[in-house]
mmCIF file of C-alpha atoms in Angstrom:
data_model
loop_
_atom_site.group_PDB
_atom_site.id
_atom_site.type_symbol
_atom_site.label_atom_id
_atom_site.label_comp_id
_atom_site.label_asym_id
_atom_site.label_seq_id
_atom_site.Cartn_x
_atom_site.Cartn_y
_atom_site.Cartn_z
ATOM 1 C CA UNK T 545 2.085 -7.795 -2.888
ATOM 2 C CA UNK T 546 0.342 -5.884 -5.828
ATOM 3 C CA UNK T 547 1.808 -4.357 -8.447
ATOM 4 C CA UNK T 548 1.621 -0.430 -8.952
ATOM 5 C CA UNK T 549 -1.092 -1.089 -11.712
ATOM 6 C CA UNK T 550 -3.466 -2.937 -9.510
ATOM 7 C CA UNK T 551 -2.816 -0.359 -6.721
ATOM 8 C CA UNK T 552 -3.387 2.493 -9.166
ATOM 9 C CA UNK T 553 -6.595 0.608 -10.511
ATOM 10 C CA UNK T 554 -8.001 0.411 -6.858
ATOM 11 C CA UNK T 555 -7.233 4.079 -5.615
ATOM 12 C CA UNK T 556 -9.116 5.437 -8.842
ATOM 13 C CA UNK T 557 -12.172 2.914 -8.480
ATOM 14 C CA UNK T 558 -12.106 4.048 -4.472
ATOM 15 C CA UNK T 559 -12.242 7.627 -5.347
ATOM 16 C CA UNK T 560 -14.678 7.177 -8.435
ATOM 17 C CA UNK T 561 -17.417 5.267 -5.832
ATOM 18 C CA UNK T 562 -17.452 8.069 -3.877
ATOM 19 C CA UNK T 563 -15.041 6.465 -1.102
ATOM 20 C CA UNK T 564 -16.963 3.233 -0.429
ATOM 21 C CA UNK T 565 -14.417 0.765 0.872
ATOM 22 C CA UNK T 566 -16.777 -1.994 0.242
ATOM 23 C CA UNK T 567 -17.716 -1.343 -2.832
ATOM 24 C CA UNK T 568 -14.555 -1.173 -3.842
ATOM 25 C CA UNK T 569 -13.497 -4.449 -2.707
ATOM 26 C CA UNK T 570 -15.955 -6.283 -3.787
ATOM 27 C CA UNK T 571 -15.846 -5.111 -7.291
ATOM 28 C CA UNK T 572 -11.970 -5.917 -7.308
ATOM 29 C CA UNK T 573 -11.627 -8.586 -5.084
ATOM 30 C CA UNK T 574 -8.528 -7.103 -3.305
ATOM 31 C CA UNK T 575 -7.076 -5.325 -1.148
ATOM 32 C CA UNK T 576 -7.753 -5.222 2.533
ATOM 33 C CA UNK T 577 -9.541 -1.810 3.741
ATOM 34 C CA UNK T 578 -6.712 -1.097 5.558
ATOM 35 C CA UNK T 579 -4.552 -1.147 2.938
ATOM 36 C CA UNK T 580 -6.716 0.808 0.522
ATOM 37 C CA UNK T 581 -6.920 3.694 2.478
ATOM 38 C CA UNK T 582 -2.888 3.664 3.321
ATOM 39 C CA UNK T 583 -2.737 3.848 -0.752
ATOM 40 C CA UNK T 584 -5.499 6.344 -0.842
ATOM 41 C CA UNK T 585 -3.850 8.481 1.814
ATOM 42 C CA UNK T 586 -0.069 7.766 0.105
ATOM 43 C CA UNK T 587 -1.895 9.138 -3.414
ATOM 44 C CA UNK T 588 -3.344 11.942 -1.614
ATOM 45 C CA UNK T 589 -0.037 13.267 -0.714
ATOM 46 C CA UNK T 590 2.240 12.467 -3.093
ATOM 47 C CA UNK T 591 -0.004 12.480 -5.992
ATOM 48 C CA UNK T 592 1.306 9.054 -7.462
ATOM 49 C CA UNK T 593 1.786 6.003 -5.472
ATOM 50 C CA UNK T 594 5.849 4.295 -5.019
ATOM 51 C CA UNK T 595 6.427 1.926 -7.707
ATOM 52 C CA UNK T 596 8.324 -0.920 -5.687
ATOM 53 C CA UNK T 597 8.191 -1.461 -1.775
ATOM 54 C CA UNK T 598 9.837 0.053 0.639
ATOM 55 C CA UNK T 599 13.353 -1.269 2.397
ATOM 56 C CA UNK T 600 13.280 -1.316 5.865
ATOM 57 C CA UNK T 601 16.235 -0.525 7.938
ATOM 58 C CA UNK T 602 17.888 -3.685 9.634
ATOM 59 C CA UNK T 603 16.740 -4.917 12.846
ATOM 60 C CA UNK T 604 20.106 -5.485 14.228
ATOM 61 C CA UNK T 605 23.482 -3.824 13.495
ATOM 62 C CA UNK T 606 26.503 -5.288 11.736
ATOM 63 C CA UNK T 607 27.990 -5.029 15.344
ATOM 64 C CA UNK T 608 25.170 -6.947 17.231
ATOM 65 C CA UNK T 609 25.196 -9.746 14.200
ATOM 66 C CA UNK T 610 29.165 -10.265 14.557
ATOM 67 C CA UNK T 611 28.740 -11.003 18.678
ATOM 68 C CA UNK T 612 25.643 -13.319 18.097
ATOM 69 C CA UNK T 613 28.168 -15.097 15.839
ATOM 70 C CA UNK T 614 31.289 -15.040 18.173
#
């Protein structure tokens, strides 16, 4: 998990190289090149980037967890 600095830092360094994955990486050392361009495309969008992650819904209800239980 990286913090919304690091994220920031990479976006900006991605879009200052002229959108060269590699580059990018190897400069920083991080993140995957998947990941960069999710945060790339997320920045693109939404101008800013979230600060923490985001919750996922549950997998199974509070319904389904009470019968596996029982």
């Amino acid at each position: 998990m990286y913090s919304y600095a690091d994220r920031i830092r990479a976006v900006e360094l991605y879009v200052k190289l002229g959108r060269r994955v590699k580059a990018t990486i190897r400069q920083l050392g991080y993140p995957t090149k998947n990941a960069l361009k999710a945060w790339c495309r997320e920045f693109e969008q939404h101008r800013d980037l979230r600060v923490g992650c985001a919750a996922k819904a549950p997998k199974y209800s509070e319904a389904q967890k009470q019968a596996a239980v029982e």
